[in-house]
Coordinates of N, CA and C in Angstrom, one line a residue:
X1 N 206.3 103.0 38.7 CA 205.4 103.9 39.6 C 204.1 104.1 39.5
X2 N 203.0 103.8 40.4 CA 201.6 104.0 40.2 C 201.1 104.7 41.3
X3 N 200.6 105.7 41.4 CA 200.2 106.4 42.7 C 198.8 106.1 42.8
X4 N 198.1 105.8 44.0 CA 196.9 105.5 44.1 C 196.3 106.6 45.1
X5 N 195.4 107.4 44.5 CA 194.7 108.4 45.3 C 194.2 108.1 46.7
X6 N 193.1 107.1 46.7 CA 192.4 106.5 47.4 C 193.1 105.7 48.7
X7 N 194.1 105.1 48.1 CA 195.1 104.4 49.2 C 196.3 105.4 49.9
X8 N 196.4 106.4 49.1 CA 197.7 107.2 49.6 C 198.8 106.6 49.4
X9 N 199.2 105.9 48.5 CA 200.2 104.9 48.3 C 200.8 104.8 47.0
X10 N 202.0 104.7 46.7 CA 202.8 104.4 45.5 C 202.9 103.0 45.3
X11 N 202.8 102.4 44.3 CA 203.2 100.9 44.1 C 204.4 101.2 43.1
X12 N 205.5 100.3 43.2 CA 206.6 100.2 42.2 C 206.2 98.7 41.5
X13 N 206.0 99.0 40.3 CA 205.5 97.6 39.2 C 206.8 97.4 38.2
X14 N 206.8 96.4 38.0 CA 207.9 95.9 37.1 C 207.4 96.2 35.7
X15 N 208.0 96.8 34.7 CA 207.5 97.3 33.5 C 207.3 96.2 32.5
X16 N 208.2 95.1 32.6 CA 208.2 93.9 31.9 C 207.1 92.8 32.3
X17 N 207.1 92.3 33.5 CA 206.1 91.6 33.9 C 204.7 92.0 34.7
X18 N 205.0 93.3 35.1 CA 203.5 93.7 35.7 C 203.7 93.6 37.2
X19 N 204.7 92.8 37.6 CA 204.7 92.1 39.0 C 205.0 93.4 40.0
X20 N 204.0 93.6 41.1 CA 204.2 94.6 42.1 C 205.6 94.3 42.9
X21 N 206.8 94.9 42.9 CA 207.7 95.0 43.6 C 207.9 95.4 44.9
X22 N 206.9 96.3 45.1 CA 206.9 97.0 46.8 C 205.9 98.1 46.8
X23 N 205.6 98.7 47.8 CA 204.8 99.9 47.9 C 205.1 100.6 49.1
X24 N 204.8 102.1 49.0 CA 205.1 103.0 50.2 C 204.1 103.9 50.2
X25 N 203.8 104.3 51.5 CA 202.9 105.3 51.8 C 203.2 106.6 51.4
X26 N 202.6 107.5 50.6 CA 202.8 108.5 50.1 C 202.6 109.8 50.9
X27 N 202.1 109.9 52.0 CA 202.1 110.9 52.7 C 200.8 111.8 52.6
X28 N 199.6 111.2 51.6 CA 198.9 112.1 51.3 C 198.3 111.6 49.7
X29 N 197.2 112.4 49.4 CA 196.7 111.7 47.9 C 197.5 112.3 47.1
X30 N 198.0 111.0 46.3 CA 198.9 111.6 45.2 C 198.4 111.8 43.9
X31 N 198.8 113.2 43.1 CA 197.9 113.6 42.2 C 198.9 113.8 40.9
X32 N 200.3 114.1 41.3 CA 201.5 114.4 40.4 C 202.8 113.6 40.9
X33 N 203.5 113.2 40.0 CA 204.7 112.8 40.4 C 205.8 112.7 39.4
X34 N 206.9 113.2 39.7 CA 208.1 112.9 38.8 C 209.2 112.5 39.5
X35 N 210.3 111.6 38.8 CA 211.3 111.3 39.4 C 212.7 112.0 38.9
X36 N 213.3 112.2 39.8 CA 214.7 113.1 39.7 C 216.1 112.4 39.3
X37 N 215.8 110.8 39.4 CA 217.1 109.9 39.2 C 217.1 109.0 40.7
X38 N 216.9 109.9 41.7 CA 216.9 109.3 42.9 C 215.8 109.3 43.9
X39 N 215.0 110.2 43.6 CA 213.7 110.3 44.4 C 212.6 110.3 43.5
X40 N 211.4 110.2 43.8 CA 210.4 110.2 43.6 C 209.7 111.6 44.5
X41 N 209.1 112.6 43.7 CA 208.6 113.8 44.4 C 207.2 113.5 43.9
X42 N 206.2 113.6 45.1 CA 204.9 113.4 45.0 C 204.1 114.9 45.4
X43 N 203.2 115.4 44.4 CA 202.5 116.4 44.8 C 201.2 115.9 45.3
X44 N 200.9 115.9 46.7 CA 199.5 115.5 47.3 C 198.6 116.2 47.5
X45 N 197.5 116.3 46.6 CA 196.8 117.1 46.3 C 195.6 117.3 47.6
X46 N 195.3 116.0 48.0 CA 194.5 116.0 48.9 C 194.6 116.6 50.3
X47 N 196.0 116.5 50.9 CA 196.4 117.6 52.0 C 197.5 118.5 51.9
X48 N 197.7 118.6 50.6 CA 198.6 119.7 50.1 C 200.0 119.6 50.8
X49 N 200.6 118.6 50.5 CA 201.8 118.1 50.8 C 202.6 117.8 49.7
X50 N 204.1 117.9 49.7 CA 204.7 117.4 49.0 C 205.7 116.3 49.6
X51 N 205.9 115.2 49.0 CA 206.7 114.0 49.5 C 207.7 113.9 48.8
X52 N 208.8 113.2 49.2 CA 210.0 112.6 48.8 C 210.1 111.1 49.0
X53 N 210.4 110.2 48.0 CA 210.3 109.0 48.2 C 211.7 108.6 47.7
X54 N 212.6 107.7 48.3 CA 213.7 107.3 48.0 C 213.3 106.0 47.1
X55 N 213.8 106.0 45.7 CA 213.2 105.4 44.7 C 214.0 103.8 44.9
X56 N 215.1 103.7 45.5 CA 216.1 102.4 45.4 C 215.4 102.0 47.1
X57 N 215.3 102.6 48.2 CA 214.8 102.3 49.5 C 213.3 101.8 49.2
X58 N 212.7 102.4 48.5 CA 211.1 102.4 48.3 C 210.7 102.9 49.9
X59 N 211.2 104.2 50.3 CA 210.8 104.7 51.6 C 210.6 106.2 51.4
X60 N 209.6 106.5 52.1 CA 209.4 108.1 52.0 C 210.4 108.9 53.0
X61 N 211.0 109.7 52.4 CA 212.3 110.3 53.0 C 212.0 111.6 53.7
X62 N 210.6 112.3 53.4 CA 210.3 113.6 53.7 C 209.0 114.1 53.2
X63 N 208.2 114.8 54.0 CA 207.0 115.3 53.8 C 207.0 117.0 54.1
X64 N 206.4 117.9 53.3 CA 206.7 119.2 53.5 C 205.0 119.6 53.2
X65 N 204.5 120.4 54.0 CA 203.5 121.3 53.9 C 203.5 122.3 52.8
X66 N 202.9 122.2 51.8 CA 203.1 123.5 50.6 C 202.0 124.7 50.9
X67 N 202.6 125.7 51.2 CA 201.8 126.8 51.6 C 200.9 127.2 50.2
X68 N 199.4 127.7 50.5 CA 198.5 127.7 49.4 C 198.2 126.7 48.5
X69 N 198.4 125.5 48.9 CA 198.0 124.3 48.2 C 197.5 124.0 46.9
X70 N 196.4 123.1 47.2 CA 195.6 122.8 45.7 C 196.4 122.4 44.8
X71 N 197.4 121.2 44.9 CA 198.5 120.9 44.0 C 198.2 120.1 42.8
X72 N 198.7 120.4 41.6 CA 198.2 119.8 40.5 C 199.8 119.3 39.7
X73 N 200.0 119.7 38.8 CA 201.6 119.2 38.2 C 202.6 119.7 38.8
X74 N 203.6 118.7 38.4 CA 205.1 118.6 39.4 C 206.0 118.6 38.5
X75 N 207.1 119.1 38.7 CA 208.3 118.8 37.9 C 209.8 119.5 38.5
X76 N 210.9 118.9 38.0 CA 212.2 119.1 38.6 C 213.1 120.0 37.9
X77 N 213.4 121.1 38.2 CA 214.5 122.0 37.2 C 215.8 121.5 37.4
X78 N 216.8 122.0 36.7 CA 218.2 121.4 36.7 C 219.0 121.6 37.9
X79 N 218.4 122.3 38.9 CA 219.3 122.6 40.0 C 218.7 121.7 41.1
X80 N 217.6 121.0 40.9 CA 217.1 120.1 41.7 C 215.9 120.4 42.4
X81 N 215.2 121.7 42.0 CA 214.1 122.3 42.5 C 212.8 121.8 42.1
X82 N 211.9 121.4 43.1 CA 210.7 121.1 42.7 C 209.6 122.3 42.3
X83 N 208.7 122.1 41.3 CA 208.1 123.0 41.1 C 206.5 122.4 40.8
X84 N 205.5 122.9 41.3 CA 204.2 122.5 41.6 C 203.1 123.4 41.1
X85 N 202.3 123.2 40.3 CA 201.3 124.1 39.8 C 200.1 124.2 41.0
X86 N 199.7 125.2 41.7 CA 198.8 125.5 42.4 C 197.3 126.1 42.0
X87 N 196.5 125.2 41.4 CA 195.3 125.6 40.9 C 194.4 126.7 41.5
X88 N 194.1 126.8 42.6 CA 193.1 127.6 43.3 C 193.7 128.7 43.5
X89 N 195.0 128.6 44.0 CA 195.6 130.0 44.4 C 196.3 130.8 43.3
X90 N 196.3 130.6 42.4 CA 196.8 131.2 40.9 C 198.3 131.5 41.3
X91 N 198.9 130.3 41.5 CA 200.4 130.5 41.7 C 201.1 129.0 41.2
X92 N 202.4 129.2 41.2 CA 203.2 128.0 41.3 C 204.1 128.0 42.6
X93 N 204.4 126.9 43.2 CA 205.3 126.8 44.3 C 206.7 126.2 43.8
X94 N 207.7 126.7 44.1 CA 208.9 126.0 43.9 C 209.6 125.8 45.1
X95 N 210.1 124.4 45.4 CA 210.5 124.2 46.8 C 212.0 123.7 46.4
X96 N 212.8 124.7 47.4 CA 214.2 123.9 47.2 C 214.8 123.0 48.4
X97 N 215.1 121.9 48.1 CA 215.2 120.6 49.1 C 216.5 121.1 49.7
X98 N 217.4 121.8 49.2 CA 218.7 121.9 50.0 C 218.3 123.0 51.3
X99 N 217.8 124.1 51.0 CA 217.1 125.0 52.1 C 216.2 124.7 52.6
X100 N 215.3 123.6 52.1 CA 213.8 123.3 52.5 C 212.8 124.6 52.7
X101 N 212.8 125.3 51.9 CA 212.1 126.5 51.6 C 211.5 126.4 50.2
X102 N 210.1 127.3 50.4 CA 209.6 127.6 49.2 C 209.5 128.9 48.7
X103 N 209.3 129.2 47.5 CA 209.0 130.3 47.0 C 207.8 130.4 45.8
X104 N 207.1 131.3 46.0 CA 205.7 130.9 45.5 C 205.8 132.2 44.2
X105 N 205.3 131.9 43.0 CA 205.2 133.0 42.0 C 203.8 132.9 41.5
X106 N 203.3 134.0 41.7 CA 201.7 134.3 41.1 C 201.5 134.5 39.6
X107 N 200.5 133.8 39.2 CA 200.3 133.8 37.6 C 198.6 133.9 37.8
X108 N 198.3 134.5 36.7 CA 196.9 134.7 36.3 C 196.4 133.3 35.5
X109 N 195.2 132.8 36.0 CA 194.8 131.6 35.3 C 194.9 130.2 35.9
X110 N 194.8 129.9 36.9 CA 194.7 128.6 37.5 C 195.8 127.6 36.8
X111 N 197.1 127.9 37.6 CA 197.8 126.8 37.1 C 197.9 125.2 37.3
X112 N 198.2 124.8 36.5 CA 198.2 123.2 36.3 C 199.3 122.4 35.9
X113 N 199.2 122.2 34.9 CA 200.3 121.3 34.5 C 201.9 122.0 34.4
X114 N 202.9 121.3 34.5 CA 204.1 121.7 35.0 C 205.3 121.0 33.7
X115 N 206.0 121.8 32.9 CA 207.2 120.9 32.5 C 208.5 121.9 32.4
X116 N 209.5 121.1 32.4 CA 210.7 121.9 32.5 C 212.0 121.4 31.7
X117 N 212.6 122.4 30.9 CA 213.4 121.8 30.0 C 214.6 121.9 30.8
X118 N 215.7 121.4 30.2 CA 217.0 121.1 30.6 C 217.8 122.6 30.9
X119 N 217.5 123.6 30.3 CA 217.9 125.0 30.7 C 217.4 125.4 31.6
X120 N 216.2 125.0 32.0 CA 215.6 125.6 33.4 C 214.4 126.6 32.9
X121 N 213.9 126.4 31.9 CA 212.5 127.2 31.5 C 211.3 126.2 31.9
X122 N 210.5 126.9 32.8 CA 209.0 126.0 33.5 C 208.2 126.6 32.7
X123 N 207.6 125.8 32.1 CA 206.3 126.0 31.3 C 205.1 125.7 32.3
X124 N 204.1 126.4 32.2 CA 202.9 126.0 33.2 C 201.4 126.2 32.3
X125 N 200.8 125.3 32.5 CA 199.4 125.4 31.8 C 198.5 126.2 32.4
X126 N 197.9 127.4 32.0 CA 196.9 128.1 32.9 C 195.6 127.8 32.3
X127 N 194.9 127.3 33.1 CA 193.6 126.7 32.8 C 192.6 127.6 32.3
X128 N 192.3 128.7 33.2 CA 191.2 129.4 32.7 C 191.7 130.6 31.8
X129 N 192.8 130.9 31.8 CA 193.3 131.7 31.0 C 193.9 131.3 29.4
X130 N 193.5 130.0 29.1 CA 193.9 129.4 27.8 C 195.2 129.9 27.2
X131 N 196.2 129.7 28.3 CA 197.5 130.0 27.9 C 198.5 129.3 28.5
X132 N 200.0 129.3 28.3 CA 200.9 128.2 28.8 C 202.1 129.7 29.0
X133 N 202.4 129.8 30.5 CA 203.4 130.7 30.7 C 204.9 130.0 30.8
X134 N 205.5 130.9 30.6 CA 207.2 130.3 30.7 C 207.8 131.2 31.5
X135 N 208.4 130.6 32.9 CA 209.2 131.2 33.7 C 210.7 130.8 33.9
X136 N 211.5 131.8 34.1 CA 212.8 131.3 34.3 C 213.3 131.0 35.8
X137 N 213.6 129.6 35.9 CA 213.7 129.0 37.2 C 214.6 129.5 37.9
X138 N 215.7 130.1 37.6 CA 216.7 130.6 38.6 C 216.1 132.0 39.1
X139 N 215.4 132.8 38.4 CA 215.1 134.2 38.8 C 213.6 134.2 39.0
X140 N 212.9 133.5 38.9 CA 211.5 133.2 38.9 C 210.6 134.4 38.1
X141 N 211.2 135.3 37.3 CA 210.6 136.1 36.3 C 209.7 135.4 35.3
X142 N 208.8 135.7 34.9 CA 208.0 135.0 33.8 C 208.4 135.8 32.7
X143 N 209.0 135.1 31.8 CA 209.4 135.6 30.6 C 208.5 135.5 29.6
X144 N 207.5 134.7 29.4 CA 206.5 134.9 28.4 C 205.0 134.1 28.8
X145 N 204.0 134.4 28.0 CA 202.6 133.9 28.1 C 202.2 133.9 26.9
X146 N 201.7 132.4 26.4 CA 201.3 132.4 25.2 C 200.0 131.9 25.0
X147 N 199.0 132.3 23.9 CA 197.7 131.9 24.0 C 197.7 130.7 23.2
X148 N 196.8 129.9 23.6 CA 196.5 128.3 22.8 C 195.2 128.3 22.3
X149 N 195.1 127.8 21.3 CA 193.7 127.6 20.4 C 192.9 126.5 21.3
X150 N 193.0 126.6 22.4 CA 192.0 125.6 23.1 C 191.6 126.2 24.2
X151 N 190.6 125.5 25.0 CA 190.0 126.1 26.3 C 190.5 125.1 27.3
X152 N 190.8 125.8 28.3 CA 191.5 124.7 29.5 C 192.5 123.9 29.7
X153 N 193.9 124.8 29.5 CA 195.0 123.7 29.5 C 195.4 123.6 30.8
X154 N 195.5 122.1 31.1 CA 195.7 121.4 32.2 C 196.8 120.7 32.2
X155 N 197.3 119.9 31.0 CA 198.7 119.3 31.0 C 199.5 120.2 30.0
X156 N 201.0 120.0 30.3 CA 202.0 120.6 29.4 C 203.1 119.6 29.5
X157 N 203.6 119.4 28.2 CA 204.6 118.4 27.8 C 205.8 119.2 27.0
X158 N 206.7 118.7 27.0 CA 207.9 119.0 25.7 C 208.2 117.5 25.2
X159 N 208.5 117.9 23.7 CA 208.8 117.1 23.0 C 210.6 117.3 22.6
X160 N 211.2 116.2 22.0 CA 212.7 116.0 21.7 C 213.0 117.1 20.7
X161 N 212.1 117.8 20.1 CA 212.4 119.0 19.2 C 212.1 120.3 19.8
X162 N 211.9 120.2 21.0 CA 211.7 121.7 21.7 C 210.5 122.0 21.6
X163 N 209.6 121.4 21.2 CA 208.2 121.9 21.1 C 207.4 121.6 22.6
X164 N 206.6 123.0 22.7 CA 205.7 122.8 24.1 C 204.3 122.4 23.5
X165 N 204.0 121.4 24.2 CA 202.6 121.1 24.0 C 201.5 121.2 25.0
X166 N 200.3 121.6 24.9 CA 199.2 122.0 26.0 C 198.1 120.9 25.6
X167 N 197.6 120.3 26.8 CA 196.4 119.6 26.5 C 195.1 120.1 27.5

């Protein structure tokens, strides 16, 4: 899958041949994407929407306006909830697809990248604070903030050894 900002579209690409297998309108300008097995979730920064795309049917099956927008990174927790960094609002948004409701958690430092462990710990890159925040996905409680020796944490990743990486 490849998201195209200017086209507001995703393309499905064969990883072996490079052939384009199909495309679907994203519902906005895609900025981040994550696949939960059945769905591609797209944080559409241009119009502050979250879109759900069925990866088998290659069809958009939902679009929601995200309160306080300016979306960046995106991840899915073990419960299937979708988390998005909201750069200028100083928060992360959690979307519960079962109830179709949002929860907002305030953070200092322009939240951007998101990475989520199998145990439901949400790690968020805090751009202007030079930190990575750690949130319990079930309670929404901030359980840690870690200084990093770099300026402007944009992306966050987890490796197979349990280490958290900031870029």
